[in-house]
Amino acid sequence: MADSSFDIVSKVERQEVDNALNQAAKEISQRYDFKGVGASISWSGEKILMEANSEDRVNAVLDVFQSKLIKRGISLKALDAGEPQLSGKEYKIFASIQEGISQENAKKVAKIIRDEGPKGVKAQVQGDELRVSSKSRDDLQAIIALLKGKDFDFALQFVNYR
């Protein structure tokens, strides 16, 4: 019988991020506490730019955006937001969306699978994802449960389960 396998990836649906950003922009334009503070959120190339005239307001814009991401099912671990920076009279926060598992993070996950997972489970790094294979589907289920119980500083999704 052939090995069963699945891939561990760290991907974000770009359209969902776009929808969350549009919802946040709409809420910011309508909320009373954002009137007259120059609060805005928009794409700036591949980054997300949040602006307002005070540090508190720009942090509130970030908070609104994070709540919209959560409602859309996107992990906040995928959002890498910088510190508020003063630029002229405006405060700005640049945020980026992290995708892919770095080589060192993939090695950490593979080590956890080797050390704590059932015997006979193999993990291979393939670019920015990790392929986990085993003869037993129950072992793969145990690996998924094990990894969901761990707290990583990056988002994980399990795809291509076969």
Tab-separated table of N, CA, C and O in Angstrom, residues 24 27-28 31 33-34 37 39-41 50-52 54-68 84 91 93:
chain	number	residue	atom	x	y	z
A	24	ALA	N	-12.402	47.064	6.773
A	24	ALA	CA	-11.800	47.941	7.777
A	24	ALA	C	-11.839	49.394	7.290
A	24	ALA	O	-12.168	50.301	8.057
A	27	GLU	N	-15.369	50.715	7.706
A	27	GLU	CA	-15.688	50.998	9.108
A	27	GLU	C	-14.983	52.265	9.588
A	27	GLU	O	-15.572	53.090	10.289
A	28	ILE	N	-13.721	52.437	9.185
A	28	ILE	CA	-12.954	53.621	9.592
A	28	ILE	C	-13.577	54.897	9.032
A	28	ILE	O	-13.644	55.919	9.706
A	31	ARG	N	-16.984	55.431	11.279
A	31	ARG	CA	-17.004	55.542	12.739
A	31	ARG	C	-16.764	56.968	13.214
A	31	ARG	O	-15.905	57.679	12.690
A	33	ASP	N	-15.449	58.103	16.042
A	33	ASP	CA	-14.162	58.394	16.683
A	33	ASP	C	-13.008	58.534	15.684
A	33	ASP	O	-11.922	58.972	16.052
A	34	PHE	N	-13.239	58.196	14.411
A	34	PHE	CA	-12.214	58.387	13.389
A	34	PHE	C	-12.450	59.633	12.546
A	34	PHE	O	-11.698	59.909	11.624
A	37	VAL	N	-9.506	62.755	11.993
A	37	VAL	CA	-8.152	62.397	12.446
A	37	VAL	C	-7.296	61.887	11.286
A	37	VAL	O	-6.168	61.475	11.489
A	39	ALA	N	-7.624	59.237	9.509
A	39	ALA	CA	-7.382	57.798	9.594
A	39	ALA	C	-7.679	57.126	8.256
A	39	ALA	O	-8.698	57.403	7.635
A	40	SER	N	-6.758	56.264	7.819
A	40	SER	CA	-6.983	55.522	6.580
A	40	SER	C	-6.180	54.222	6.605
A	40	SER	O	-5.231	54.080	7.363
A	41	ILE	N	-6.598	53.295	5.745
A	41	ILE	CA	-5.887	52.032	5.571
A	41	ILE	C	-5.959	51.681	4.090
A	41	ILE	O	-7.012	51.829	3.469
A	50	MET	N	-1.261	51.981	7.187
A	50	MET	CA	-2.292	52.558	8.062
A	50	MET	C	-1.795	53.919	8.521
A	50	MET	O	-0.642	54.044	8.944
A	51	GLU	N	-2.665	54.941	8.423
A	51	GLU	CA	-2.264	56.295	8.778
A	51	GLU	C	-3.313	56.941	9.678
A	51	GLU	O	-4.499	56.649	9.558
A	52	ALA	N	-2.852	57.842	10.558
A	52	ALA	CA	-3.732	58.681	11.368
A	52	ALA	C	-2.871	59.788	11.972
A	52	ALA	O	-1.634	59.728	11.899
A	54	SER	N	-2.559	60.610	15.179
A	54	SER	CA	-1.994	60.335	16.509
A	54	SER	C	-1.650	58.850	16.612
A	54	SER	O	-2.200	58.012	15.891
A	55	GLU	N	-0.761	58.551	17.538
A	55	GLU	CA	-0.322	57.165	17.707
A	55	GLU	C	-1.471	56.273	18.165
A	55	GLU	O	-1.611	55.135	17.715
A	56	ASP	N	-2.320	56.797	19.050
A	56	ASP	CA	-3.469	56.018	19.529
A	56	ASP	C	-4.433	55.687	18.396
A	56	ASP	O	-4.954	54.582	18.304
A	57	ARG	N	-4.703	56.655	17.543
A	57	ARG	CA	-5.643	56.454	16.431
A	57	ARG	C	-5.101	55.445	15.431
A	57	ARG	O	-5.842	54.610	14.919
A	58	VAL	N	-3.798	55.499	15.120
A	58	VAL	CA	-3.234	54.553	14.148
A	58	VAL	C	-3.233	53.140	14.734
A	58	VAL	O	-3.462	52.160	14.020
A	59	ASN	N	-3.031	53.031	16.052
A	59	ASN	CA	-3.135	51.709	16.696
A	59	ASN	C	-4.578	51.208	16.680
A	59	ASN	O	-4.818	50.002	16.554
A	60	ALA	N	-5.543	52.120	16.777
A	60	ALA	CA	-6.961	51.737	16.684
A	60	ALA	C	-7.295	51.246	15.276
A	60	ALA	O	-8.075	50.304	15.101
A	61	VAL	N	-6.700	51.877	14.249
A	61	VAL	CA	-6.891	51.419	12.866
A	61	VAL	C	-6.360	49.997	12.722
A	61	VAL	O	-7.018	49.126	12.135
A	62	LEU	N	-5.177	49.729	13.290
A	62	LEU	CA	-4.598	48.379	13.260
A	62	LEU	C	-5.518	47.385	13.968
A	62	LEU	O	-5.735	46.273	13.482
A	63	ASP	N	-6.094	47.798	15.087
A	63	ASP	CA	-7.002	46.947	15.856
A	63	ASP	C	-8.247	46.584	15.039
A	63	ASP	O	-8.683	45.429	15.022
A	64	VAL	N	-8.814	47.574	14.340
A	64	VAL	CA	-9.987	47.327	13.484
A	64	VAL	C	-9.622	46.322	12.389
A	64	VAL	O	-10.356	45.368	12.120
A	65	PHE	N	-8.454	46.520	11.759
A	65	PHE	CA	-8.012	45.625	10.687
A	65	PHE	C	-7.813	44.202	11.214
A	65	PHE	O	-8.239	43.228	10.582
A	66	GLN	N	-7.202	44.071	12.402
A	66	GLN	CA	-6.983	42.745	12.975
A	66	GLN	C	-8.311	42.044	13.263
A	66	GLN	O	-8.447	40.840	13.019
A	67	SER	N	-9.302	42.793	13.746
A	67	SER	CA	-10.597	42.166	14.027
A	67	SER	C	-11.253	41.685	12.735
A	67	SER	O	-11.898	40.636	12.714
A	68	LYS	N	-11.091	42.425	11.652
A	68	LYS	CA	-11.644	42.004	10.353
A	68	LYS	C	-10.927	40.756	9.833
A	68	LYS	O	-11.555	39.875	9.233
A	84	PRO	N	4.337	52.104	15.193
A	84	PRO	CA	3.911	53.393	14.640
A	84	PRO	C	5.114	54.329	14.477
A	84	PRO	O	5.937	54.436	15.378
A	91	TYR	N	1.119	59.683	11.786
A	91	TYR	CA	1.697	58.436	12.274
A	91	TYR	C	1.334	57.355	11.271
A	91	TYR	O	0.203	57.308	10.790
A	93	ILE	N	1.775	53.052	10.180
A	93	ILE	CA	2.176	51.673	10.479
A	93	ILE	C	2.191	50.929	9.147
A	93	ILE	O	1.217	50.971	8.396
